[in-house]
N, C-alpha and C. Protein backbone atom coordinates (compact mmCIF):
# COMPACT_ATOMS: atom_id res chain seq x y z
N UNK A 1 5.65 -14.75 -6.72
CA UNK A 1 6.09 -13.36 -6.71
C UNK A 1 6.11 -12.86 -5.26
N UNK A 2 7.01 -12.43 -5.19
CA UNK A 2 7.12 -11.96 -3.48
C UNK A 2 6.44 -10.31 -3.40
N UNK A 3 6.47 -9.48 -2.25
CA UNK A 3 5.94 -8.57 -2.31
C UNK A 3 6.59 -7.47 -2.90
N UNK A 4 8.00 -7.25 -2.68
CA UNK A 4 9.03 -6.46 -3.06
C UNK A 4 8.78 -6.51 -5.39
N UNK A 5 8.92 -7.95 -5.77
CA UNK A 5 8.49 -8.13 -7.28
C UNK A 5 7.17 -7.31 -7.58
N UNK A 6 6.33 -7.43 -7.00
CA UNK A 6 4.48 -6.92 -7.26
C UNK A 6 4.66 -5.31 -7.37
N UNK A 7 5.53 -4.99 -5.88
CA UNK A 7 5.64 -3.47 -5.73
C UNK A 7 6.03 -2.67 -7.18
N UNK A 8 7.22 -3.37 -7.36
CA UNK A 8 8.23 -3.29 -8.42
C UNK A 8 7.77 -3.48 -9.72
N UNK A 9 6.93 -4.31 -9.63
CA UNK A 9 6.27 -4.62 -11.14
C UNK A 9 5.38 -3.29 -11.49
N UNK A 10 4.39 -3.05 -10.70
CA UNK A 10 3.70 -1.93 -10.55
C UNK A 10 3.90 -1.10 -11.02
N UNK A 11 4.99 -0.49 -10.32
CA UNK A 11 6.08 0.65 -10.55
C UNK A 11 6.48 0.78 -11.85
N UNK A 12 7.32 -0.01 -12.38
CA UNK A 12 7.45 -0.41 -13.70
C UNK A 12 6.68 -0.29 -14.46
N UNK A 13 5.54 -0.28 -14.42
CA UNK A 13 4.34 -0.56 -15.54
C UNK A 13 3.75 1.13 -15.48
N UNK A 14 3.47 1.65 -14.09
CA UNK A 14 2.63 2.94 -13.94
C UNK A 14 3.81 3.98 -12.66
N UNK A 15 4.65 4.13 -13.40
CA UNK A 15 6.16 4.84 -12.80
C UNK A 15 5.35 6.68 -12.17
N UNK A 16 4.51 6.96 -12.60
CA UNK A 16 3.96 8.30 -12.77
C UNK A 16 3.02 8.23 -11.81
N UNK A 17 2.28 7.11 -11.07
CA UNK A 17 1.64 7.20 -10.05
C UNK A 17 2.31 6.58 -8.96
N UNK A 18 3.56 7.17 -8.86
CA UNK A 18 4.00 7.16 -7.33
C UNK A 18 4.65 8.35 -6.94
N UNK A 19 4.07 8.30 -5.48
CA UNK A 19 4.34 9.32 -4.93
C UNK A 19 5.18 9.44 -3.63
N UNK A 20 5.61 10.42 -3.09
CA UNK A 20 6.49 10.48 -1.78
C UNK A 20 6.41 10.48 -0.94
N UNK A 21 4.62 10.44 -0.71
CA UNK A 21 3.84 10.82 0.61
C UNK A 21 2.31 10.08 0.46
N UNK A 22 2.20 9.49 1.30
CA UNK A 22 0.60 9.26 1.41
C UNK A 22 -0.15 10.12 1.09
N UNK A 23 0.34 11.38 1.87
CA UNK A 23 -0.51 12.93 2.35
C UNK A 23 -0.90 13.02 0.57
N UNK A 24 -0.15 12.71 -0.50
CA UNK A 24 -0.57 13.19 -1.74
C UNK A 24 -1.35 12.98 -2.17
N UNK A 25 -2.22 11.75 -1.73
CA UNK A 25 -3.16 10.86 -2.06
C UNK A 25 -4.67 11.79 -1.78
N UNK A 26 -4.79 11.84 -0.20
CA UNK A 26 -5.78 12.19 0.14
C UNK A 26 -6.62 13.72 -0.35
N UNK A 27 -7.81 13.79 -0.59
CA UNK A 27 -8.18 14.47 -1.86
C UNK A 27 -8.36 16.02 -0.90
N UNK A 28 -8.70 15.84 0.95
CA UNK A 28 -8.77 17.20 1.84
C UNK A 28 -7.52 17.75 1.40
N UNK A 29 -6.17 16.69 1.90
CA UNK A 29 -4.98 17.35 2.20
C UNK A 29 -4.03 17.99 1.03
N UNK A 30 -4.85 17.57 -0.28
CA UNK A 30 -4.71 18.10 -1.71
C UNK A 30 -5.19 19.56 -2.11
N UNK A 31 -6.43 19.49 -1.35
CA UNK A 31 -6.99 20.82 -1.61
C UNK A 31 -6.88 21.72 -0.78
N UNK A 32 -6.71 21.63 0.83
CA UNK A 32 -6.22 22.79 1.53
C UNK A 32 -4.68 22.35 1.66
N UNK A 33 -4.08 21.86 1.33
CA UNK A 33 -2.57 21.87 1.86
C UNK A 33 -2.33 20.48 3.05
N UNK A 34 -1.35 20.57 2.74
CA UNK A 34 -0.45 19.05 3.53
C UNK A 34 -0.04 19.68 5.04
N UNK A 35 -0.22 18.93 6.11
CA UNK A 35 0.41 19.49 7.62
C UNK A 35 1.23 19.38 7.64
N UNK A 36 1.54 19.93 9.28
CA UNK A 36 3.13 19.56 9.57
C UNK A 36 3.41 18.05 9.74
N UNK A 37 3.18 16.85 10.04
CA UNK A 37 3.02 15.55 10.15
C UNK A 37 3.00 14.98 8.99
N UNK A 38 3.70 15.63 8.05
CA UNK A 38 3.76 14.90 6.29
C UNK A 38 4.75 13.82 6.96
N UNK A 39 4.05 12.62 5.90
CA UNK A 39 4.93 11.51 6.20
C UNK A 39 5.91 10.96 4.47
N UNK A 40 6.81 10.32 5.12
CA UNK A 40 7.67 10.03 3.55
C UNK A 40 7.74 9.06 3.20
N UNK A 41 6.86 7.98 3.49
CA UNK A 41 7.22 6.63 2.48
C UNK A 41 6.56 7.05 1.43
N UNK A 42 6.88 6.04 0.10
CA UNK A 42 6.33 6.27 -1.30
C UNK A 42 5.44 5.44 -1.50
N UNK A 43 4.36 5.85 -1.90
CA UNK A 43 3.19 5.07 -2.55
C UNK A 43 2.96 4.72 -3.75
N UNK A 44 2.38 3.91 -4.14
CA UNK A 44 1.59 3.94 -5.77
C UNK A 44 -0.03 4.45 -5.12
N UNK A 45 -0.72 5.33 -6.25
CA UNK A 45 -1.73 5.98 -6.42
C UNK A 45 -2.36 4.82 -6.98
N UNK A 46 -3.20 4.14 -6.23
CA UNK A 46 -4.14 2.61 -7.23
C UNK A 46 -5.16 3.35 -7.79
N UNK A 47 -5.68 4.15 -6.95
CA UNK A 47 -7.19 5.11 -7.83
C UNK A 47 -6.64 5.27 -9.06
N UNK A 48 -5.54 6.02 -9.33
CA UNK A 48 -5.05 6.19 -10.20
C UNK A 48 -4.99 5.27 -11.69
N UNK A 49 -4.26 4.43 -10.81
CA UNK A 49 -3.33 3.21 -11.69
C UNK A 49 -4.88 2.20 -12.21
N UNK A 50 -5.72 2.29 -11.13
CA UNK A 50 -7.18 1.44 -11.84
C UNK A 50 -7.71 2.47 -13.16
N UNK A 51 -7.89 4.01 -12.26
CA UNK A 51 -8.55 4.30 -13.63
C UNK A 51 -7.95 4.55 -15.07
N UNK A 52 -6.71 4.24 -14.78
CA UNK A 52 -5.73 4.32 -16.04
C UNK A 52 -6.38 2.79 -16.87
N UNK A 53 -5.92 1.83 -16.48
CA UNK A 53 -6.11 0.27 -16.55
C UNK A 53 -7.77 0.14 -17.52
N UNK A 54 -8.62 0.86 -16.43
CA UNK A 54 -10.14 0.70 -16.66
C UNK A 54 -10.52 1.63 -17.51
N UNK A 55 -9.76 2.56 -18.17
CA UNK A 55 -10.28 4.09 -18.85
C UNK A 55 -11.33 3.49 -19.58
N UNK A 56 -11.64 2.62 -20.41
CA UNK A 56 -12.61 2.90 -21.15
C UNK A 56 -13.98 2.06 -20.73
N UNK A 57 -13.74 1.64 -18.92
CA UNK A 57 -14.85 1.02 -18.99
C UNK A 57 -15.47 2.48 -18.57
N UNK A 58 -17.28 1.90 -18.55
CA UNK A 58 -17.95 2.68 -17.88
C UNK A 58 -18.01 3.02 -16.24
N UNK A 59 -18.35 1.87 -15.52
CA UNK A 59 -18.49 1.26 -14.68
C UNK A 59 -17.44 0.90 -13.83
N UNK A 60 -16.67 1.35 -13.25
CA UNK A 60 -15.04 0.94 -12.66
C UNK A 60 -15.27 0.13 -11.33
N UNK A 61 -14.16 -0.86 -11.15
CA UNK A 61 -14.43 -1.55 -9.65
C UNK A 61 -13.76 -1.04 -8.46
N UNK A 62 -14.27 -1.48 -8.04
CA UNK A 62 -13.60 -0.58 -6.31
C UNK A 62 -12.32 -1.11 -6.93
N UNK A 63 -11.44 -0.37 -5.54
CA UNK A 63 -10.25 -0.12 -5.52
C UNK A 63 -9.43 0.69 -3.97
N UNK A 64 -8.40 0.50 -3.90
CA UNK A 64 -8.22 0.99 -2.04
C UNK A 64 -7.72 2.08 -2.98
N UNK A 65 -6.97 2.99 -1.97
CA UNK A 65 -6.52 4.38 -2.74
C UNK A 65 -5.35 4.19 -2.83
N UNK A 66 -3.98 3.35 -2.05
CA UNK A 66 -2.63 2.98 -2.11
C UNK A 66 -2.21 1.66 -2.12
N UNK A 67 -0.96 1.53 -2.66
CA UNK A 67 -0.15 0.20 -2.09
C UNK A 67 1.06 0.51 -2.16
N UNK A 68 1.84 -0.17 -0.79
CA UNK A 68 3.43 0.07 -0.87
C UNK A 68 3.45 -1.15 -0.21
N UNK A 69 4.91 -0.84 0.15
CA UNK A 69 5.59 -2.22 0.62
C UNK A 69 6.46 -1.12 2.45
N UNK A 70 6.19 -1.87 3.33
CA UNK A 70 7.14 -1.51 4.84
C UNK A 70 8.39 -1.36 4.19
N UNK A 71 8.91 -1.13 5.72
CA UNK A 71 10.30 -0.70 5.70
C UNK A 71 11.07 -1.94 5.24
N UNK A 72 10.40 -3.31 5.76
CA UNK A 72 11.47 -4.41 5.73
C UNK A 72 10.79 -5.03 4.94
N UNK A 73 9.61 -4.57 3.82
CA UNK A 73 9.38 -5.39 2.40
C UNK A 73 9.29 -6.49 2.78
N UNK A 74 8.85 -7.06 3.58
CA UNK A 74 7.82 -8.11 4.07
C UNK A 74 6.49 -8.75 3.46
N UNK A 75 6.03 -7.16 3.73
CA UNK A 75 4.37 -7.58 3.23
C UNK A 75 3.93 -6.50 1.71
N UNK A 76 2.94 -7.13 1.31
CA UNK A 76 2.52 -5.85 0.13
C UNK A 76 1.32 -5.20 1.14
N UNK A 77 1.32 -4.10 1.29
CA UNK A 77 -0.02 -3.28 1.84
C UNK A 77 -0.73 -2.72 0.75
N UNK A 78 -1.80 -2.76 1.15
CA UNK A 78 -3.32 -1.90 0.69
C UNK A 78 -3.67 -1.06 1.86
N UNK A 79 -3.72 0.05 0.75
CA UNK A 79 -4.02 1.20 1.92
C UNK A 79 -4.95 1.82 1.60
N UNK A 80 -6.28 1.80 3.02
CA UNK A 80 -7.57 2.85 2.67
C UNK A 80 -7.19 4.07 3.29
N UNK A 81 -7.64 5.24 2.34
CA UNK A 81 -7.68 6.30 3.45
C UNK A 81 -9.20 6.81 3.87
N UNK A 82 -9.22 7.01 5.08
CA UNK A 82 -10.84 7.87 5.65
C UNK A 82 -10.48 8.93 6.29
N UNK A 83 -11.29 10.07 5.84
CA UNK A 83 -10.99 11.28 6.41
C UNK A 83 -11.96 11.51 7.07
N UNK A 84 -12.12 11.60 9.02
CA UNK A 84 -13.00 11.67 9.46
C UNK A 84 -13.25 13.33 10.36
N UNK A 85 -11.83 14.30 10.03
CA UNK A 85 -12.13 15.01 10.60
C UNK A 85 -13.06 16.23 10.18
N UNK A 86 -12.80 16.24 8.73
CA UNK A 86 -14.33 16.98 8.06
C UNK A 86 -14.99 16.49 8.61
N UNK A 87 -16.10 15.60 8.59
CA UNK A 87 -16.76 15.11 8.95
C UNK A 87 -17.11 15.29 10.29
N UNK A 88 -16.32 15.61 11.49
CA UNK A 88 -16.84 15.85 12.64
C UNK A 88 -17.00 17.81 12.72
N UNK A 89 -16.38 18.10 11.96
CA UNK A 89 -16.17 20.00 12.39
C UNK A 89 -18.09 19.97 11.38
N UNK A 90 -18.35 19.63 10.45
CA UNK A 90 -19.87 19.59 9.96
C UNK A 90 -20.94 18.82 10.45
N UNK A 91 -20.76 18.14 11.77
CA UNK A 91 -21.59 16.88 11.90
C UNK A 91 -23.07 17.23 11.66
N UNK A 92 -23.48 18.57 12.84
CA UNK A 92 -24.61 18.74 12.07
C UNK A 92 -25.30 19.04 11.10
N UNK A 93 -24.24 19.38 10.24
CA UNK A 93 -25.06 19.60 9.00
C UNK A 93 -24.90 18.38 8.01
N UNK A 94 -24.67 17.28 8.21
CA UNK A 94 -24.37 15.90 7.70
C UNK A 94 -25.76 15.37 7.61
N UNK A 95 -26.37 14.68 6.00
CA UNK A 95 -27.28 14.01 5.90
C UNK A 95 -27.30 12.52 6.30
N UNK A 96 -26.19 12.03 6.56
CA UNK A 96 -26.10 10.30 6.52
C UNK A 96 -24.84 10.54 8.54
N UNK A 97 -26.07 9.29 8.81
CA UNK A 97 -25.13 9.51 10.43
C UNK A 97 -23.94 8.88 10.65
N UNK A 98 -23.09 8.71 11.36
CA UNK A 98 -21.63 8.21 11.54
C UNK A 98 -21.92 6.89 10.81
N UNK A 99 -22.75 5.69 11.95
CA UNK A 99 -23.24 4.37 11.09
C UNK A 99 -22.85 4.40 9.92
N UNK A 100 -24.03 5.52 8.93
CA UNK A 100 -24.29 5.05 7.74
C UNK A 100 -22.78 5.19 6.88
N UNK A 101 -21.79 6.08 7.26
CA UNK A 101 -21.42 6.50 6.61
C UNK A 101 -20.02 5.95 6.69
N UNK A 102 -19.88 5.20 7.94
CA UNK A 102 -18.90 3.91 8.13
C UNK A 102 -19.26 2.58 7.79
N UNK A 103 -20.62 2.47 7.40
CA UNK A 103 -20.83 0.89 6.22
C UNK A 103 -20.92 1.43 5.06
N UNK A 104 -20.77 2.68 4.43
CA UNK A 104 -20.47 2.66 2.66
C UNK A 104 -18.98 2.83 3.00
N UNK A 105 -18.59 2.07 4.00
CA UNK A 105 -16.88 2.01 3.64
C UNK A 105 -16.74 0.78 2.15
N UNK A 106 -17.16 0.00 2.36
CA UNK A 106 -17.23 -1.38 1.44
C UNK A 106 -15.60 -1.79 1.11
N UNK A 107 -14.50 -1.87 2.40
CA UNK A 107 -13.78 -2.25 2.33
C UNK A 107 -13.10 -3.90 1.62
N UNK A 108 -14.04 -4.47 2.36
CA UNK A 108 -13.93 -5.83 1.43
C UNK A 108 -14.00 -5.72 0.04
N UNK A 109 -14.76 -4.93 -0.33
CA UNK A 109 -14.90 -5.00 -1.89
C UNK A 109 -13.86 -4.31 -2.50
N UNK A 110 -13.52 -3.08 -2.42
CA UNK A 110 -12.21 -2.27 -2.47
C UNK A 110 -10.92 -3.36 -2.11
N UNK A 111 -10.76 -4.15 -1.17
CA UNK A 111 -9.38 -4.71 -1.36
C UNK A 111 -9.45 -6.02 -2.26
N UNK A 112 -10.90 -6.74 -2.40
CA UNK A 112 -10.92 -7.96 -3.74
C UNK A 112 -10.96 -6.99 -4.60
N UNK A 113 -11.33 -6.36 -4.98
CA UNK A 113 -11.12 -5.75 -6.62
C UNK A 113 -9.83 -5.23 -6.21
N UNK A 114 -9.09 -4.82 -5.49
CA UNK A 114 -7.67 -4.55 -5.95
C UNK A 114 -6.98 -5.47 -6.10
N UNK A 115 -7.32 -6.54 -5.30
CA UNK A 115 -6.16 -7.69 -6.03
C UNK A 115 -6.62 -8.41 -7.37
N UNK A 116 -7.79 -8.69 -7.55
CA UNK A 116 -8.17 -9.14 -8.96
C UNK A 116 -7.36 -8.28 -9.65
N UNK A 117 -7.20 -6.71 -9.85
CA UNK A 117 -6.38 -6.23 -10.82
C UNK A 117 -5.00 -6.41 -10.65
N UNK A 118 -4.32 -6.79 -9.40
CA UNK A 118 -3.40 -7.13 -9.65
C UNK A 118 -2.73 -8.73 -10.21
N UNK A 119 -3.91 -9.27 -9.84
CA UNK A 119 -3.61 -10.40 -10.80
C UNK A 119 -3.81 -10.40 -12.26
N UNK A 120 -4.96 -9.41 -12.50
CA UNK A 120 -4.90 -9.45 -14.33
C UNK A 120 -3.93 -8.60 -14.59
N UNK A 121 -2.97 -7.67 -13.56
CA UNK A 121 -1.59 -6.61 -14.52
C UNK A 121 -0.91 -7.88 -14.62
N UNK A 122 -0.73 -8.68 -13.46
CA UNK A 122 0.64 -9.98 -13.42
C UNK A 122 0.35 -11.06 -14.35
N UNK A 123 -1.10 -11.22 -14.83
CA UNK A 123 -1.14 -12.62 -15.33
C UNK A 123 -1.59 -14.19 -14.25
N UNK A 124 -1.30 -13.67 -13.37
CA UNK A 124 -1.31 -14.69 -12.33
C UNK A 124 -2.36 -14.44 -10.60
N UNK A 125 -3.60 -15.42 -11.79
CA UNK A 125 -4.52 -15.65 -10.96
C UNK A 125 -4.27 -16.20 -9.11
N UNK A 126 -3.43 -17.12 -8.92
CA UNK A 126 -2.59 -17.66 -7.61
C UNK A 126 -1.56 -16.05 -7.00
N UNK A 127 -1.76 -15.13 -7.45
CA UNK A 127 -0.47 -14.02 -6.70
C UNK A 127 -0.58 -13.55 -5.45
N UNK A 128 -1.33 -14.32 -4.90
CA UNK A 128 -1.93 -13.58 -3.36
C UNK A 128 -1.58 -15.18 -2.82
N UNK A 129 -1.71 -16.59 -3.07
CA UNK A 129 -1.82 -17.31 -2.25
C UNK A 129 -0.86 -17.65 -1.62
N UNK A 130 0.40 -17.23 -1.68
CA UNK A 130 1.19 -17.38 -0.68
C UNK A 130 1.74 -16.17 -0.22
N UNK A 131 1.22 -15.46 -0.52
CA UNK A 131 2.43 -14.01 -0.67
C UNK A 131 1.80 -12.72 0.93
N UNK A 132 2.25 -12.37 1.71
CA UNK A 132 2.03 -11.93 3.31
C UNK A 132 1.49 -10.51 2.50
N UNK A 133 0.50 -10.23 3.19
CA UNK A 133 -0.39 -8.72 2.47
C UNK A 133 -1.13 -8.41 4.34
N UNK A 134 -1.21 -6.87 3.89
CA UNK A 134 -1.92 -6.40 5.16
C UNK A 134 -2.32 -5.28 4.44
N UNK A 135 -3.54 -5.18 5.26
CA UNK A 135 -4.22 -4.07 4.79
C UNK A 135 -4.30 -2.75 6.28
N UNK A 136 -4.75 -1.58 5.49
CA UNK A 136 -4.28 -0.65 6.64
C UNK A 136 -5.05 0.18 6.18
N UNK A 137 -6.13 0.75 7.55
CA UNK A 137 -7.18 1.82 7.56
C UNK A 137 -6.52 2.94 7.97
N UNK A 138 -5.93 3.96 7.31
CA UNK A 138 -5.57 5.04 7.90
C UNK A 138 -6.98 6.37 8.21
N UNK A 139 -6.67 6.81 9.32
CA UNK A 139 -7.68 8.18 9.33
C UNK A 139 -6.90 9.36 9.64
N UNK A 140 -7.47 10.32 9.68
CA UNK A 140 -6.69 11.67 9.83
C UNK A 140 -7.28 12.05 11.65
N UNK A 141 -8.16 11.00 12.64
CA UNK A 141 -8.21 11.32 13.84
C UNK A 141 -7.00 10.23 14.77
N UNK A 142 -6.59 10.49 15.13
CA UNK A 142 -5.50 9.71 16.38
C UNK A 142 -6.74 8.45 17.07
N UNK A 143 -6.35 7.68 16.64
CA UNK A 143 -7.16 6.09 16.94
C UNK A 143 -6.54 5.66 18.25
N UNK A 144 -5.53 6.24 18.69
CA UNK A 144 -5.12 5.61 20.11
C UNK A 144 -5.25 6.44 21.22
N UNK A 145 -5.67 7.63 21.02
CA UNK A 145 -6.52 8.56 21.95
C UNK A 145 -7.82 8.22 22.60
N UNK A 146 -9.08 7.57 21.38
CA UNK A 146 -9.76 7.05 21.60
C UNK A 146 -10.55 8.77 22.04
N UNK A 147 -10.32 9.60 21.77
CA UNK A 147 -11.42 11.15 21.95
C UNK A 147 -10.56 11.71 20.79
N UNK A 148 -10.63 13.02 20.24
CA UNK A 148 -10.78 14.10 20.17
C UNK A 148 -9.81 15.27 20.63
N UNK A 149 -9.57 15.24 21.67
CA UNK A 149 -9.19 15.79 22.40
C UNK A 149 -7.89 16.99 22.17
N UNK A 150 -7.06 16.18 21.25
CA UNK A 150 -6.09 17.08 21.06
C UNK A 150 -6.98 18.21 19.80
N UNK A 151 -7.86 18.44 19.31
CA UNK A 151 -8.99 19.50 18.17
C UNK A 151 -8.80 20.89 19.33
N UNK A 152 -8.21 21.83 18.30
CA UNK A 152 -8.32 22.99 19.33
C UNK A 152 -9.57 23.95 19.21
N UNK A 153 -10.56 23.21 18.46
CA UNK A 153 -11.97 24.05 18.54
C UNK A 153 -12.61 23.51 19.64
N UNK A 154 -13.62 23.59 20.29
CA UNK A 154 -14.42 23.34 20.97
C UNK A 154 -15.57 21.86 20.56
N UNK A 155 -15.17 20.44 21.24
CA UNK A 155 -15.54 20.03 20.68
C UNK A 155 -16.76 18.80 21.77
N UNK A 156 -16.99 20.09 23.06
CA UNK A 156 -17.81 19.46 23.89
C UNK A 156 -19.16 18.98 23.27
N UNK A 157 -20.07 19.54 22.24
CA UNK A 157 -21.18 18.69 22.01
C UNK A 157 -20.72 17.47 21.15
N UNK A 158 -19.20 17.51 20.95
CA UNK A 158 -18.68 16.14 20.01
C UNK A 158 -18.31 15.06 20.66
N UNK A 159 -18.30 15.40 21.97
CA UNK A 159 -17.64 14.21 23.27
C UNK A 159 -18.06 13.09 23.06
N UNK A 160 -19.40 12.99 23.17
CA UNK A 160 -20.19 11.93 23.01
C UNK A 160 -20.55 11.00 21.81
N UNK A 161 -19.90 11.66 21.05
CA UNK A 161 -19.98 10.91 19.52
C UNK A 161 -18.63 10.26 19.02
N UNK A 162 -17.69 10.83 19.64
CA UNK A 162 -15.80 10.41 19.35
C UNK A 162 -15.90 8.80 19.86
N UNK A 163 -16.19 8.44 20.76
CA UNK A 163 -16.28 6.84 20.73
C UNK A 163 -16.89 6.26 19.87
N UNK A 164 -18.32 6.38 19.31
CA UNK A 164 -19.00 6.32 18.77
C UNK A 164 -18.25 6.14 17.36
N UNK A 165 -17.88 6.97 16.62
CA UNK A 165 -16.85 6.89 15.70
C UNK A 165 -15.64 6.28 15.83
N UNK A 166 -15.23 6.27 16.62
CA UNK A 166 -13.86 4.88 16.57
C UNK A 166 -14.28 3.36 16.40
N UNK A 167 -15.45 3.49 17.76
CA UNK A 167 -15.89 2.21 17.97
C UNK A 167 -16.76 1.56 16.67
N UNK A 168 -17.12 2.21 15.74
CA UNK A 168 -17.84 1.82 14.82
C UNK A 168 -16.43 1.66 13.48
N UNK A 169 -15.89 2.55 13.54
CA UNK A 169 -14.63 2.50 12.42
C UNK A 169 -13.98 0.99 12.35
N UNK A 170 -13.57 0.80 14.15
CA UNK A 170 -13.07 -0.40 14.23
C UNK A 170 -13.44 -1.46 13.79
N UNK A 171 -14.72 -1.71 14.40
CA UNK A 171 -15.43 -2.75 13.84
C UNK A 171 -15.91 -3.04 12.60
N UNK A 172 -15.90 -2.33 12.04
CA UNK A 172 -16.63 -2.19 10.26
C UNK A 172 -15.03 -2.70 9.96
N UNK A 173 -14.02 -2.07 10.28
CA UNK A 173 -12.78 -2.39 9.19
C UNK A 173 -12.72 -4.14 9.45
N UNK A 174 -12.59 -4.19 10.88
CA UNK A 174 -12.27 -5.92 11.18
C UNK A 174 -13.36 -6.56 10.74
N UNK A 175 -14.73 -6.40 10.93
CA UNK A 175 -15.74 -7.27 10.15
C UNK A 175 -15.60 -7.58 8.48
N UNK A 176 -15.61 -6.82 7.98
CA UNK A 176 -15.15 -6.56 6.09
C UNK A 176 -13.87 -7.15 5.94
N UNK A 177 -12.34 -7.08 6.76
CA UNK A 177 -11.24 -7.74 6.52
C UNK A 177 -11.50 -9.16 7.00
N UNK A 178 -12.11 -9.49 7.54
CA UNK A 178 -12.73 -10.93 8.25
C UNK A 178 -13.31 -11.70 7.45
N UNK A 179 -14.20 -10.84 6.40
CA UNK A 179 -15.21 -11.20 5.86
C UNK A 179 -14.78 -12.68 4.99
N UNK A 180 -13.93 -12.55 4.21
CA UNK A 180 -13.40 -13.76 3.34
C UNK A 180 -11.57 -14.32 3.42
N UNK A 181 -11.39 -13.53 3.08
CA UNK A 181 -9.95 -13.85 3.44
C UNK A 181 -9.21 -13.50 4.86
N UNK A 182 -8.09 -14.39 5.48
CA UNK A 182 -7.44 -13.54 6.63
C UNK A 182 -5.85 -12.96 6.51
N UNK A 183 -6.05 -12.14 6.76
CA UNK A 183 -5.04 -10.96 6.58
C UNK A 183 -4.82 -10.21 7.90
N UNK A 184 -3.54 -9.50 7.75
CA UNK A 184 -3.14 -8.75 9.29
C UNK A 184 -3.74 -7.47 8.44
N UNK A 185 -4.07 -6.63 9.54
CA UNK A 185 -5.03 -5.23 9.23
C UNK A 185 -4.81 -4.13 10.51
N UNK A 186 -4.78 -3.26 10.28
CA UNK A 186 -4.66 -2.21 11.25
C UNK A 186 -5.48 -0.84 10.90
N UNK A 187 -5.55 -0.40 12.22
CA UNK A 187 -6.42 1.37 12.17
C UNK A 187 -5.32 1.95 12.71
N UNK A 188 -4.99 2.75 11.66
CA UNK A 188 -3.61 3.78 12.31
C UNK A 188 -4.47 5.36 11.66
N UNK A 189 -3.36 6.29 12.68
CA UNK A 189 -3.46 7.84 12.27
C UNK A 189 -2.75 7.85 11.71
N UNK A 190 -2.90 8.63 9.92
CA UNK A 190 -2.33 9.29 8.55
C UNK A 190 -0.69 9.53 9.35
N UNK A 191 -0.57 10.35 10.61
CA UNK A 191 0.25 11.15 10.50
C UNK A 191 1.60 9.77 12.22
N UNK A 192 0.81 8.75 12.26
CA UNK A 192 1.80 7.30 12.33
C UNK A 192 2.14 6.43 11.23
N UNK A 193 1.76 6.87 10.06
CA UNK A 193 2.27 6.08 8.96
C UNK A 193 3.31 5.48 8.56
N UNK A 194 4.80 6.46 8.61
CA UNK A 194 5.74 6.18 8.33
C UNK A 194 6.32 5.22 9.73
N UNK A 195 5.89 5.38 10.94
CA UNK A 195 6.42 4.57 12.04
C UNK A 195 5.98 3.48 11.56
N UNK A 196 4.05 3.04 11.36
CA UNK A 196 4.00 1.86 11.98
C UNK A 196 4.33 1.26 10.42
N UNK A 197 4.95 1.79 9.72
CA UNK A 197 5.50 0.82 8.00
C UNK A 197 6.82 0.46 8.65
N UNK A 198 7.87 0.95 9.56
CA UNK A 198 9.08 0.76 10.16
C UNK A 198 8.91 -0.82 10.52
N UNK A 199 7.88 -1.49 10.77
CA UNK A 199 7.82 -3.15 11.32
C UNK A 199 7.17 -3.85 10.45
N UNK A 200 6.89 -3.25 9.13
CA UNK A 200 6.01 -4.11 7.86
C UNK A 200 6.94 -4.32 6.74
């Protein structure tokens, strides 16, 4: 099955969890509103499409929050989203510190349980072994800034922690995608989405 069939199969099966925008996915940009930087490729909703699949377990398995296919349907993507800019406008009032709260990513586990389910929708335990997949950490901070900087609040006692948070993001995503299988993987900003799918 190539990636373009899987997408398609998907689709076919759970037509009602796709959407037009990543931005639809994410549960901030749901509840206060979508920015100007809405992006337009179409997704499938996997949260979705698992807890449809799993309704009557108790217990549900991870799962990433998207999958689509690039511009040139190349690869199948899995897409995490992390929203880190809550997270910095509350820091001090945060019980769990950046660390902790970038290893309950449990990315590895979230992208094997998404493909196990996509092998039990297909039938076909082998659907990953030849077939080009990338996975993709999106956040809502600009990862190629490497600060902050463009936040128009005041975010001098945050200076010192914005590396801190990339540098830990990074590494947690590549350690966990490393972990068992190898796959191409990237840390992009929510609002480069639709570019960097233009070469996938």
């Amino acid at each position: 099955m190539t990636p373009i069939e899987l997408y398609e199969f998907l689709r076919s099966q759970y037509s009602d969890f796709e959407v037009d925008s990543i931005c639809q996915i994410e549960k901030t940009c749901k509840r206060v509103g979508l920015c100007t930087d809405k992006q337009g490729l179409h997704v499938i909703d996997f949260d979705k499409l698992k807890d449809t699949y799993y309704n009557k377990v108790t217990q549900k398995p991870a799962s990433v929050d998207a999958v689509c296919l690039g511009n040139l349907q190349k690869y199948f993507c899995f897409v995490e989203l992390k929203g880190w800019r809550n997270y910095m406008l509350y820091l001090e009032k945060q019980k769990r510190n950046i660390e902790e709260t970038a290893k309950e990513y449990n990315l590895s586990g979230k992208l094997k349980d998404s493909q196990r389910l996509c092998c039990e929708l297909t039938s076909d335990n082998d659907l990953f072994s030849d077939m080009p997949i990338v996975f993709l950490l999106v956040t809502d901070i600009d990862v190629n800034k490497n600060g902050i900087d463009n936040f128009s609040y005041n975010l001098n006692a945050l200076a010192s922690t914005s590396t801190v948070i990339y540098s830990e993001c990074i590494t947690k995503s590549r350690k966990t995608l490393n972990s068992e299988i190898y796959i191409q993987h990237d840390y992009i900003c929510c609002k480069d989405f639709d570019e960097h799918m233009k070469n996938l």
